[in-house]
């Protein structure tokens, strides 16, 4: 980590409820051995019109193999799955790894379309992609925003989902309780969410999208020793012209401070009671997650009414698929084999 990043983390942390003191505490902690990052790029990309989007996606594995949709999060990109995709393709799976709306080469087809980042839109995009590619059913797997999209798709369209993998369990947002505070030890980790509520935060994300992303990578996965090339490969996806609008809307909508796109109002109405996940599921927690502490799965158990397996992944932070690809691939394969 460079001296300039250290100084920036100190300044921003002091202004945002003490993040700096935690950063220094992490810096003093002994680092565990980390998996060497893959240098492979997920190319060539393919493109398909799906609902309001022209989606850029990577595909691997046999076309007639069991399908798995792998969904990345913020502020990551498809390369969260660079090793997972190779592992699953080698076992005969058909992998589809799309750029989410606002990331990479995915574009809105109509300039007038709302640049919504709300959860209903993310879930609907998954189904639109499956429709466009003629995929009737698939294992839907994701982390962070991608995990939320997977939960939404599985909850609202269980007939399209043969199984689901998520990091941090059930991720459908309870918008009715958006203003209920959580433990302040965890609130401090959400500084960026509060920053994005104001126009200074929008301007900051537009001007410093790489710096903010790198801070979050480091904070959320304190034991992940990724190199500059690994970060730069993913950060290029944040140059999408819709990135700032989609990200800002996502974080404002989840607090009830931005209206949703009327096109997704009915889906959001169906999500409001927090519908259960009825399909077979594997949920994963990284034991070194800098956002949420790993749990035993009991807190969210009631939201999984189908068969559910919960695992804690040793040595992994928030970006489990990239930090522990074997564990993530194994979770997908467990569902493929059911």
mmCIF file of C-alpha atoms in Angstrom:
data_model
loop_
_atom_site.group_PDB
_atom_site.id
_atom_site.type_symbol
_atom_site.label_atom_id
_atom_site.label_comp_id
_atom_site.label_asym_id
_atom_site.label_seq_id
_atom_site.Cartn_x
_atom_site.Cartn_y
_atom_site.Cartn_z
ATOM 1 C CA UNK A 1 0.000 0.000 0.000
ATOM 2 C CA UNK A 2 1.464 3.386 -0.993
ATOM 3 C CA UNK A 3 2.136 6.271 1.402
ATOM 4 C CA UNK A 4 -0.325 8.431 -0.540
ATOM 5 C CA UNK A 5 -3.121 5.934 -0.002
ATOM 6 C CA UNK A 6 -2.251 5.722 3.701
ATOM 7 C CA UNK A 7 -2.543 9.509 4.009
ATOM 8 C CA UNK A 8 -5.801 9.598 2.068
ATOM 9 C CA UNK A 9 -7.277 6.881 4.265
ATOM 10 C CA UNK A 10 -6.275 8.835 7.368
ATOM 11 C CA UNK A 11 -7.890 12.055 6.160
ATOM 12 C CA UNK A 12 -11.132 10.522 4.940
ATOM 13 C CA UNK A 13 -11.344 8.217 7.918
ATOM 14 C CA UNK A 14 -11.000 11.077 10.393
ATOM 15 C CA UNK A 15 -13.837 12.891 8.660
ATOM 16 C CA UNK A 16 -16.029 9.821 8.525
ATOM 17 C CA UNK A 17 -16.372 8.530 12.054
ATOM 18 C CA UNK A 18 -13.026 7.055 12.827
ATOM 19 C CA UNK A 19 -12.234 4.784 9.889
ATOM 20 C CA UNK A 20 -8.556 5.739 10.197
ATOM 21 C CA UNK A 21 -8.070 4.148 13.589
ATOM 22 C CA UNK A 22 -9.458 0.878 12.286
ATOM 23 C CA UNK A 23 -7.226 1.073 9.201
ATOM 24 C CA UNK A 24 -4.122 1.429 11.358
ATOM 25 C CA UNK A 25 -5.252 -1.467 13.564
ATOM 26 C CA UNK A 26 -5.574 -3.640 10.457
ATOM 27 C CA UNK A 27 -2.158 -2.533 9.221
ATOM 28 C CA UNK A 28 -0.585 -3.761 12.456
ATOM 29 C CA UNK A 29 -2.240 -7.178 12.230
ATOM 30 C CA UNK A 30 -0.164 -10.013 10.796
ATOM 31 C CA UNK A 31 -1.223 -10.869 7.258
ATOM 32 C CA UNK A 32 -2.109 -14.431 6.446
ATOM 33 C CA UNK A 33 -0.816 -16.032 3.261
ATOM 34 C CA UNK A 34 -3.005 -14.988 0.340
ATOM 35 C CA UNK A 35 -3.765 -16.795 -2.866
ATOM 36 C CA UNK A 36 -1.742 -15.482 -5.803
ATOM 37 C CA UNK A 37 -4.033 -13.393 -8.050
ATOM 38 C CA UNK A 38 -4.786 -14.693 -11.519
ATOM 39 C CA UNK A 39 -3.498 -12.548 -14.373
ATOM 40 C CA UNK A 40 -5.932 -13.944 -16.932
ATOM 41 C CA UNK A 41 -8.463 -11.646 -18.578
ATOM 42 C CA UNK A 42 -12.025 -12.733 -19.243
ATOM 43 C CA UNK A 43 -12.047 -12.260 -22.983
ATOM 44 C CA UNK A 44 -13.428 -12.188 -25.601
ATOM 45 C CA UNK A 45 -16.719 -10.676 -24.512
ATOM 46 C CA UNK A 46 -20.077 -11.300 -26.098
ATOM 47 C CA UNK A 47 -23.069 -8.970 -26.284
ATOM 48 C CA UNK A 48 -26.830 -9.403 -26.197
ATOM 49 C CA UNK A 49 -29.837 -7.103 -25.973
ATOM 50 C CA UNK A 50 -31.695 -8.004 -22.774
ATOM 51 C CA UNK A 51 -34.549 -5.840 -21.552
ATOM 52 C CA UNK A 52 -33.340 -2.230 -21.262
ATOM 53 C CA UNK A 53 -29.687 -3.210 -21.578
ATOM 54 C CA UNK A 54 -27.131 -4.330 -24.093
ATOM 55 C CA UNK A 55 -25.196 -6.635 -21.782
ATOM 56 C CA UNK A 56 -21.532 -7.417 -22.177
ATOM 57 C CA UNK A 57 -20.744 -10.859 -20.808
ATOM 58 C CA UNK A 58 -18.111 -13.566 -20.742
ATOM 59 C CA UNK A 59 -19.055 -17.140 -21.546
ATOM 60 C CA UNK A 60 -17.100 -20.329 -20.939
ATOM 61 C CA UNK A 61 -17.769 -24.062 -20.923
ATOM 62 C CA UNK A 62 -19.929 -26.272 -23.132
ATOM 63 C CA UNK A 63 -23.118 -24.708 -24.497
ATOM 64 C CA UNK A 64 -25.092 -27.816 -23.534
ATOM 65 C CA UNK A 65 -23.718 -27.956 -19.985
ATOM 66 C CA UNK A 66 -25.710 -27.016 -16.869
ATOM 67 C CA UNK A 67 -25.881 -23.219 -16.761
ATOM 68 C CA UNK A 68 -24.568 -20.982 -13.999
ATOM 69 C CA UNK A 69 -24.915 -17.183 -13.943
ATOM 70 C CA UNK A 70 -22.129 -15.522 -11.937
ATOM 71 C CA UNK A 71 -22.887 -11.974 -10.763
ATOM 72 C CA UNK A 72 -20.290 -9.504 -9.512
ATOM 73 C CA UNK A 73 -20.713 -6.692 -7.022
ATOM 74 C CA UNK A 74 -19.701 -3.094 -6.324
ATOM 75 C CA UNK A 75 -16.967 -1.954 -6.685
ATOM 76 C CA UNK A 76 -15.769 -5.077 -8.498
ATOM 77 C CA UNK A 77 -16.329 -6.542 -11.962
ATOM 78 C CA UNK A 78 -16.549 -9.850 -13.810
ATOM 79 C CA UNK A 79 -12.964 -10.729 -12.848
ATOM 80 C CA UNK A 80 -14.203 -11.643 -9.388
ATOM 81 C CA UNK A 81 -14.942 -14.923 -11.185
ATOM 82 C CA UNK A 82 -11.805 -15.276 -13.304
ATOM 83 C CA UNK A 83 -10.757 -18.497 -11.550
ATOM 84 C CA UNK A 84 -14.236 -19.712 -10.598
ATOM 85 C CA UNK A 85 -15.240 -19.730 -14.266
ATOM 86 C CA UNK A 86 -12.224 -21.826 -15.273
ATOM 87 C CA UNK A 87 -12.862 -24.323 -12.497
ATOM 88 C CA UNK A 88 -16.536 -24.726 -13.375
ATOM 89 C CA UNK A 89 -15.987 -24.863 -17.145
ATOM 90 C CA UNK A 90 -13.503 -27.689 -16.581
ATOM 91 C CA UNK A 91 -16.307 -29.594 -14.843
ATOM 92 C CA UNK A 92 -18.688 -29.188 -17.776
ATOM 93 C CA UNK A 93 -20.702 -26.142 -16.731
ATOM 94 C CA UNK A 94 -21.804 -23.365 -19.034
ATOM 95 C CA UNK A 95 -20.769 -20.100 -17.372
ATOM 96 C CA UNK A 96 -22.321 -16.719 -18.092
ATOM 97 C CA UNK A 97 -20.578 -13.822 -16.336
ATOM 98 C CA UNK A 98 -22.254 -10.473 -17.161
ATOM 99 C CA UNK A 99 -21.282 -6.933 -16.399
ATOM 100 C CA UNK A 100 -24.052 -5.460 -14.245
ATOM 101 C CA UNK A 101 -25.813 -2.285 -15.309
ATOM 102 C CA UNK A 102 -23.418 0.633 -14.983
ATOM 103 C CA UNK A 103 -20.289 -1.542 -15.206
ATOM 104 C CA UNK A 104 -17.871 -2.485 -17.946
ATOM 105 C CA UNK A 105 -19.269 -2.776 -21.455
ATOM 106 C CA UNK A 106 -22.945 -3.077 -20.475
ATOM 107 C CA UNK A 107 -24.949 -0.137 -21.801
ATOM 108 C CA UNK A 108 -28.522 1.158 -21.604
ATOM 109 C CA UNK A 109 -30.219 0.800 -24.960
ATOM 110 C CA UNK A 110 -32.279 3.989 -24.595
ATOM 111 C CA UNK A 111 -30.713 7.242 -23.344
ATOM 112 C CA UNK A 112 -34.037 8.085 -21.689
ATOM 113 C CA UNK A 113 -34.080 4.982 -19.462
ATOM 114 C CA UNK A 114 -33.707 5.712 -15.764
ATOM 115 C CA UNK A 115 -30.216 4.810 -14.497
ATOM 116 C CA UNK A 116 -31.684 2.880 -11.607
ATOM 117 C CA UNK A 117 -29.543 0.759 -9.331
ATOM 118 C CA UNK A 118 -32.431 -0.546 -7.212
ATOM 119 C CA UNK A 119 -32.573 -4.191 -6.222
ATOM 120 C CA UNK A 120 -35.624 -5.008 -8.338
ATOM 121 C CA UNK A 121 -33.831 -3.785 -11.461
ATOM 122 C CA UNK A 122 -30.764 -5.905 -10.726
ATOM 123 C CA UNK A 123 -32.865 -9.035 -10.296
ATOM 124 C CA UNK A 124 -34.952 -8.335 -13.394
ATOM 125 C CA UNK A 125 -31.764 -7.920 -15.437
ATOM 126 C CA UNK A 126 -30.774 -11.503 -14.591
ATOM 127 C CA UNK A 127 -34.042 -12.906 -15.917
ATOM 128 C CA UNK A 128 -33.898 -10.684 -19.022
ATOM 129 C CA UNK A 129 -30.395 -12.003 -19.727
ATOM 130 C CA UNK A 130 -31.545 -15.600 -19.344
ATOM 131 C CA UNK A 131 -34.465 -14.940 -21.688
ATOM 132 C CA UNK A 132 -32.187 -13.341 -24.280
ATOM 133 C CA UNK A 133 -29.796 -16.314 -24.179
ATOM 134 C CA UNK A 134 -32.547 -18.921 -24.161
ATOM 135 C CA UNK A 135 -31.566 -20.271 -20.731
ATOM 136 C CA UNK A 136 -34.605 -21.748 -18.994
ATOM 137 C CA UNK A 137 -33.004 -22.538 -15.633
ATOM 138 C CA UNK A 138 -29.627 -21.887 -14.056
ATOM 139 C CA UNK A 139 -27.743 -21.811 -10.805
ATOM 140 C CA UNK A 140 -27.610 -18.096 -9.985
ATOM 141 C CA UNK A 141 -24.627 -17.097 -7.870
ATOM 142 C CA UNK A 142 -23.324 -13.759 -6.670
ATOM 143 C CA UNK A 143 -21.674 -11.605 -4.045
ATOM 144 C CA UNK A 144 -22.379 -8.039 -2.920
ATOM 145 C CA UNK A 145 -24.717 -6.444 -5.521
ATOM 146 C CA UNK A 146 -24.577 -9.689 -7.467
ATOM 147 C CA UNK A 147 -25.673 -11.622 -4.401
ATOM 148 C CA UNK A 148 -28.629 -9.275 -4.007
ATOM 149 C CA UNK A 149 -29.543 -9.759 -7.670
ATOM 150 C CA UNK A 150 -29.350 -13.536 -7.160
ATOM 151 C CA UNK A 151 -31.630 -13.359 -4.093
ATOM 152 C CA UNK A 152 -34.167 -11.212 -5.932
ATOM 153 C CA UNK A 153 -34.202 -13.518 -8.957
ATOM 154 C CA UNK A 154 -34.487 -16.640 -6.807
ATOM 155 C CA UNK A 155 -37.253 -15.160 -4.640
ATOM 156 C CA UNK A 156 -39.393 -13.805 -7.478
ATOM 157 C CA UNK A 157 -38.659 -16.343 -10.227
ATOM 158 C CA UNK A 158 -37.896 -19.639 -8.446
ATOM 159 C CA UNK A 159 -38.914 -21.605 -11.540
ATOM 160 C CA UNK A 160 -35.896 -20.113 -13.357
ATOM 161 C CA UNK A 161 -33.418 -20.853 -10.591
ATOM 162 C CA UNK A 162 -32.140 -24.402 -10.079
ATOM 163 C CA UNK A 163 -30.065 -23.233 -7.127
ATOM 164 C CA UNK A 164 -28.546 -20.105 -5.591
ATOM 165 C CA UNK A 165 -25.188 -19.188 -4.072
ATOM 166 C CA UNK A 166 -24.698 -15.957 -2.147
ATOM 167 C CA UNK A 167 -22.082 -14.387 0.080
ATOM 168 C CA UNK A 168 -23.540 -12.921 3.314
ATOM 169 C CA UNK A 169 -26.762 -14.932 3.075
ATOM 170 C CA UNK A 170 -30.150 -13.263 2.429
ATOM 171 C CA UNK A 171 -29.639 -9.904 0.744
ATOM 172 C CA UNK A 172 -33.085 -8.625 -0.215
ATOM 173 C CA UNK A 173 -33.244 -5.129 1.253
ATOM 174 C CA UNK A 174 -35.858 -4.336 3.887
ATOM 175 C CA UNK A 175 -36.639 -0.827 2.652
ATOM 176 C CA UNK A 176 -39.319 -0.311 5.292
ATOM 177 C CA UNK A 177 -36.605 -0.452 7.966
ATOM 178 C CA UNK A 178 -33.960 1.448 6.032
ATOM 179 C CA UNK A 179 -33.712 4.171 8.670
ATOM 180 C CA UNK A 180 -33.397 1.826 11.641
ATOM 181 C CA UNK A 181 -29.802 2.106 12.889
ATOM 182 C CA UNK A 182 -27.567 -0.902 13.341
ATOM 183 C CA UNK A 183 -24.716 -1.492 15.763
ATOM 184 C CA UNK A 184 -22.376 1.529 15.449
ATOM 185 C CA UNK A 185 -19.416 -0.821 15.043
ATOM 186 C CA UNK A 186 -20.924 -1.797 11.700
ATOM 187 C CA UNK A 187 -22.323 1.621 10.820
ATOM 188 C CA UNK A 188 -18.781 2.986 10.539
ATOM 189 C CA UNK A 189 -18.042 0.483 7.778
ATOM 190 C CA UNK A 190 -20.854 2.042 5.733
ATOM 191 C CA UNK A 191 -19.277 5.503 5.468
ATOM 192 C CA UNK A 192 -19.424 5.384 1.675
ATOM 193 C CA UNK A 193 -23.186 4.758 1.726
ATOM 194 C CA UNK A 194 -23.724 7.939 3.737
ATOM 195 C CA UNK A 195 -21.200 9.876 1.632
ATOM 196 C CA UNK A 196 -23.144 8.974 -1.518
ATOM 197 C CA UNK A 197 -26.349 10.527 -0.132
ATOM 198 C CA UNK A 198 -25.049 14.063 -0.730
ATOM 199 C CA UNK A 199 -23.989 15.785 -3.930
ATOM 200 C CA UNK A 200 -20.438 16.086 -2.614
ATOM 201 C CA UNK A 201 -20.400 12.284 -2.533
ATOM 202 C CA UNK A 202 -21.612 12.070 -6.122
ATOM 203 C CA UNK A 203 -18.873 14.472 -7.179
ATOM 204 C CA UNK A 204 -16.346 12.533 -5.117
ATOM 205 C CA UNK A 205 -17.264 9.244 -6.764
ATOM 206 C CA UNK A 206 -17.078 10.822 -10.219
ATOM 207 C CA UNK A 207 -13.655 12.305 -9.511
ATOM 208 C CA UNK A 208 -12.163 9.488 -7.439
ATOM 209 C CA UNK A 209 -13.856 6.284 -8.525
ATOM 210 C CA UNK A 210 -10.586 4.295 -8.513
ATOM 211 C CA UNK A 211 -9.402 5.677 -5.174
ATOM 212 C CA UNK A 212 -12.729 4.922 -3.480
ATOM 213 C CA UNK A 213 -12.865 1.434 -4.968
ATOM 214 C CA UNK A 214 -9.341 0.648 -3.789
ATOM 215 C CA UNK A 215 -10.107 1.836 -0.272
ATOM 216 C CA UNK A 216 -13.152 -0.424 -0.151
ATOM 217 C CA UNK A 217 -11.242 -3.419 -1.514
ATOM 218 C CA UNK A 218 -8.614 -2.960 1.186
ATOM 219 C CA UNK A 219 -11.087 -2.341 4.010
ATOM 220 C CA UNK A 220 -13.426 -5.175 3.065
ATOM 221 C CA UNK A 221 -10.710 -7.787 2.469
ATOM 222 C CA UNK A 222 -7.891 -6.814 4.849
ATOM 223 C CA UNK A 223 -6.003 -10.104 4.351
ATOM 224 C CA UNK A 224 -6.220 -10.156 0.539
ATOM 225 C CA UNK A 225 -2.824 -9.216 -0.884
ATOM 226 C CA UNK A 226 -3.956 -8.269 -4.395
ATOM 227 C CA UNK A 227 -1.518 -6.474 -6.683
ATOM 228 C CA UNK A 228 -1.943 -3.324 -8.778
ATOM 229 C CA UNK A 229 -2.568 -5.261 -11.977
ATOM 230 C CA UNK A 230 -5.415 -7.212 -10.366
ATOM 231 C CA UNK A 231 -7.062 -4.029 -9.132
ATOM 232 C CA UNK A 232 -6.552 -2.102 -12.380
ATOM 233 C CA UNK A 233 -8.050 -4.937 -14.430
ATOM 234 C CA UNK A 234 -11.330 -4.590 -12.501
ATOM 235 C CA UNK A 235 -11.280 -0.826 -11.947
ATOM 236 C CA UNK A 236 -11.438 -0.255 -15.705
ATOM 237 C CA UNK A 237 -15.068 -1.445 -15.501
ATOM 238 C CA UNK A 238 -15.902 1.621 -13.406
ATOM 239 C CA UNK A 239 -15.209 3.919 -16.368
ATOM 240 C CA UNK A 240 -18.655 3.037 -17.718
ATOM 241 C CA UNK A 241 -20.490 6.340 -18.424
ATOM 242 C CA UNK A 242 -23.472 5.211 -16.298
ATOM 243 C CA UNK A 243 -21.424 3.975 -13.326
ATOM 244 C CA UNK A 244 -21.810 7.029 -11.101
ATOM 245 C CA UNK A 245 -25.540 7.456 -11.768
ATOM 246 C CA UNK A 246 -26.334 3.779 -11.130
ATOM 247 C CA UNK A 247 -24.202 3.564 -7.978
ATOM 248 C CA UNK A 248 -25.563 6.773 -6.491
ATOM 249 C CA UNK A 249 -29.155 5.762 -7.210
ATOM 250 C CA UNK A 250 -28.602 2.336 -5.677
ATOM 251 C CA UNK A 251 -27.378 3.736 -2.373
ATOM 252 C CA UNK A 252 -29.957 6.521 -2.211
ATOM 253 C CA UNK A 253 -32.847 4.233 -3.089
ATOM 254 C CA UNK A 254 -31.979 1.723 -0.366
ATOM 255 C CA UNK A 255 -32.370 4.512 2.224
ATOM 256 C CA UNK A 256 -35.642 5.720 0.738
ATOM 257 C CA UNK A 257 -34.005 8.943 -0.446
ATOM 258 C CA UNK A 258 -34.488 8.366 -4.180
ATOM 259 C CA UNK A 259 -37.601 7.185 -5.976
ATOM 260 C CA UNK A 260 -37.556 3.880 -7.772
ATOM 261 C CA UNK A 261 -38.058 3.427 -11.484
ATOM 262 C CA UNK A 262 -41.834 2.955 -12.050
ATOM 263 C CA UNK A 263 -40.970 0.085 -14.384
ATOM 264 C CA UNK A 264 -39.966 -1.960 -11.308
ATOM 265 C CA UNK A 265 -42.665 -0.800 -8.889
ATOM 266 C CA UNK A 266 -44.611 -4.076 -9.016
ATOM 267 C CA UNK A 267 -41.461 -6.137 -8.462
ATOM 268 C CA UNK A 268 -40.499 -3.948 -5.519
ATOM 269 C CA UNK A 269 -44.002 -4.383 -4.090
ATOM 270 C CA UNK A 270 -43.467 -8.150 -4.211
ATOM 271 C CA UNK A 271 -40.073 -7.763 -2.517
ATOM 272 C CA UNK A 272 -41.400 -5.571 0.301
ATOM 273 C CA UNK A 273 -42.497 -8.496 2.547
ATOM 274 C CA UNK A 274 -39.031 -10.060 2.132
ATOM 275 C CA UNK A 275 -40.098 -13.266 0.358
ATOM 276 C CA UNK A 276 -38.224 -16.433 1.282
ATOM 277 C CA UNK A 277 -35.774 -18.266 -0.941
ATOM 278 C CA UNK A 278 -37.392 -21.591 -1.760
ATOM 279 C CA UNK A 279 -34.733 -23.024 -4.098
ATOM 280 C CA UNK A 280 -31.710 -25.060 -2.916
ATOM 281 C CA UNK A 281 -29.060 -22.642 -1.706
ATOM 282 C CA UNK A 282 -25.496 -22.449 -0.464
ATOM 283 C CA UNK A 283 -24.556 -19.366 1.555
ATOM 284 C CA UNK A 284 -20.978 -18.365 2.285
ATOM 285 C CA UNK A 285 -19.308 -16.033 4.770
ATOM 286 C CA UNK A 286 -15.637 -15.087 4.653
ATOM 287 C CA UNK A 287 -14.075 -15.332 8.094
ATOM 288 C CA UNK A 288 -11.948 -12.244 7.298
ATOM 289 C CA UNK A 289 -14.804 -10.123 5.912
ATOM 290 C CA UNK A 290 -14.202 -6.474 6.776
ATOM 291 C CA UNK A 291 -17.873 -5.557 6.312
ATOM 292 C CA UNK A 292 -19.862 -8.245 8.109
ATOM 293 C CA UNK A 293 -18.552 -10.784 10.613
ATOM 294 C CA UNK A 294 -18.945 -14.422 9.638
ATOM 295 C CA UNK A 295 -21.879 -16.169 11.249
ATOM 296 C CA UNK A 296 -23.317 -19.645 11.501
ATOM 297 C CA UNK A 297 -26.278 -18.875 9.243
ATOM 298 C CA UNK A 298 -28.944 -19.018 11.934
ATOM 299 C CA UNK A 299 -29.794 -15.304 11.765
ATOM 300 C CA UNK A 300 -31.134 -15.682 8.228
ATOM 301 C CA UNK A 301 -32.302 -19.303 8.429
ATOM 302 C CA UNK A 302 -36.004 -18.406 8.305
ATOM 303 C CA UNK A 303 -35.551 -16.770 4.909
ATOM 304 C CA UNK A 304 -34.445 -20.067 3.325
ATOM 305 C CA UNK A 305 -37.347 -22.489 3.166
ATOM 306 C CA UNK A 306 -35.675 -24.835 0.687
ATOM 307 C CA UNK A 307 -32.566 -26.884 1.358
ATOM 308 C CA UNK A 308 -29.807 -24.554 2.520
ATOM 309 C CA UNK A 309 -26.136 -25.162 3.352
ATOM 310 C CA UNK A 310 -24.118 -22.472 5.123
ATOM 311 C CA UNK A 311 -20.311 -22.412 5.159
ATOM 312 C CA UNK A 312 -17.618 -20.150 6.561
ATOM 313 C CA UNK A 313 -14.703 -19.758 4.152
ATOM 314 C CA UNK A 314 -11.394 -19.576 5.975
ATOM 315 C CA UNK A 315 -9.067 -16.722 5.017
ATOM 316 C CA UNK A 316 -11.540 -14.980 2.707
ATOM 317 C CA UNK A 317 -12.746 -11.415 2.977
ATOM 318 C CA UNK A 318 -15.743 -9.792 1.281
ATOM 319 C CA UNK A 319 -14.859 -10.820 -2.285
ATOM 320 C CA UNK A 320 -15.110 -14.570 -1.648
ATOM 321 C CA UNK A 321 -15.199 -15.747 -5.295
ATOM 322 C CA UNK A 322 -11.909 -14.068 -6.146
ATOM 323 C CA UNK A 323 -10.183 -14.704 -2.830
ATOM 324 C CA UNK A 324 -11.344 -18.314 -2.457
ATOM 325 C CA UNK A 325 -12.420 -19.504 -5.931
ATOM 326 C CA UNK A 326 -12.232 -23.196 -5.067
ATOM 327 C CA UNK A 327 -14.743 -22.747 -2.237
ATOM 328 C CA UNK A 328 -17.096 -20.710 -4.400
ATOM 329 C CA UNK A 329 -16.872 -23.130 -7.325
ATOM 330 C CA UNK A 330 -17.533 -26.041 -4.968
ATOM 331 C CA UNK A 331 -20.715 -24.332 -3.747
ATOM 332 C CA UNK A 332 -21.974 -23.965 -7.324
ATOM 333 C CA UNK A 333 -21.114 -27.565 -8.138
ATOM 334 C CA UNK A 334 -22.964 -28.796 -5.057
ATOM 335 C CA UNK A 335 -26.122 -27.295 -6.539
ATOM 336 C CA UNK A 336 -25.422 -28.443 -10.087
ATOM 337 C CA UNK A 337 -25.184 -32.032 -8.812
ATOM 338 C CA UNK A 338 -28.462 -31.912 -6.857
#
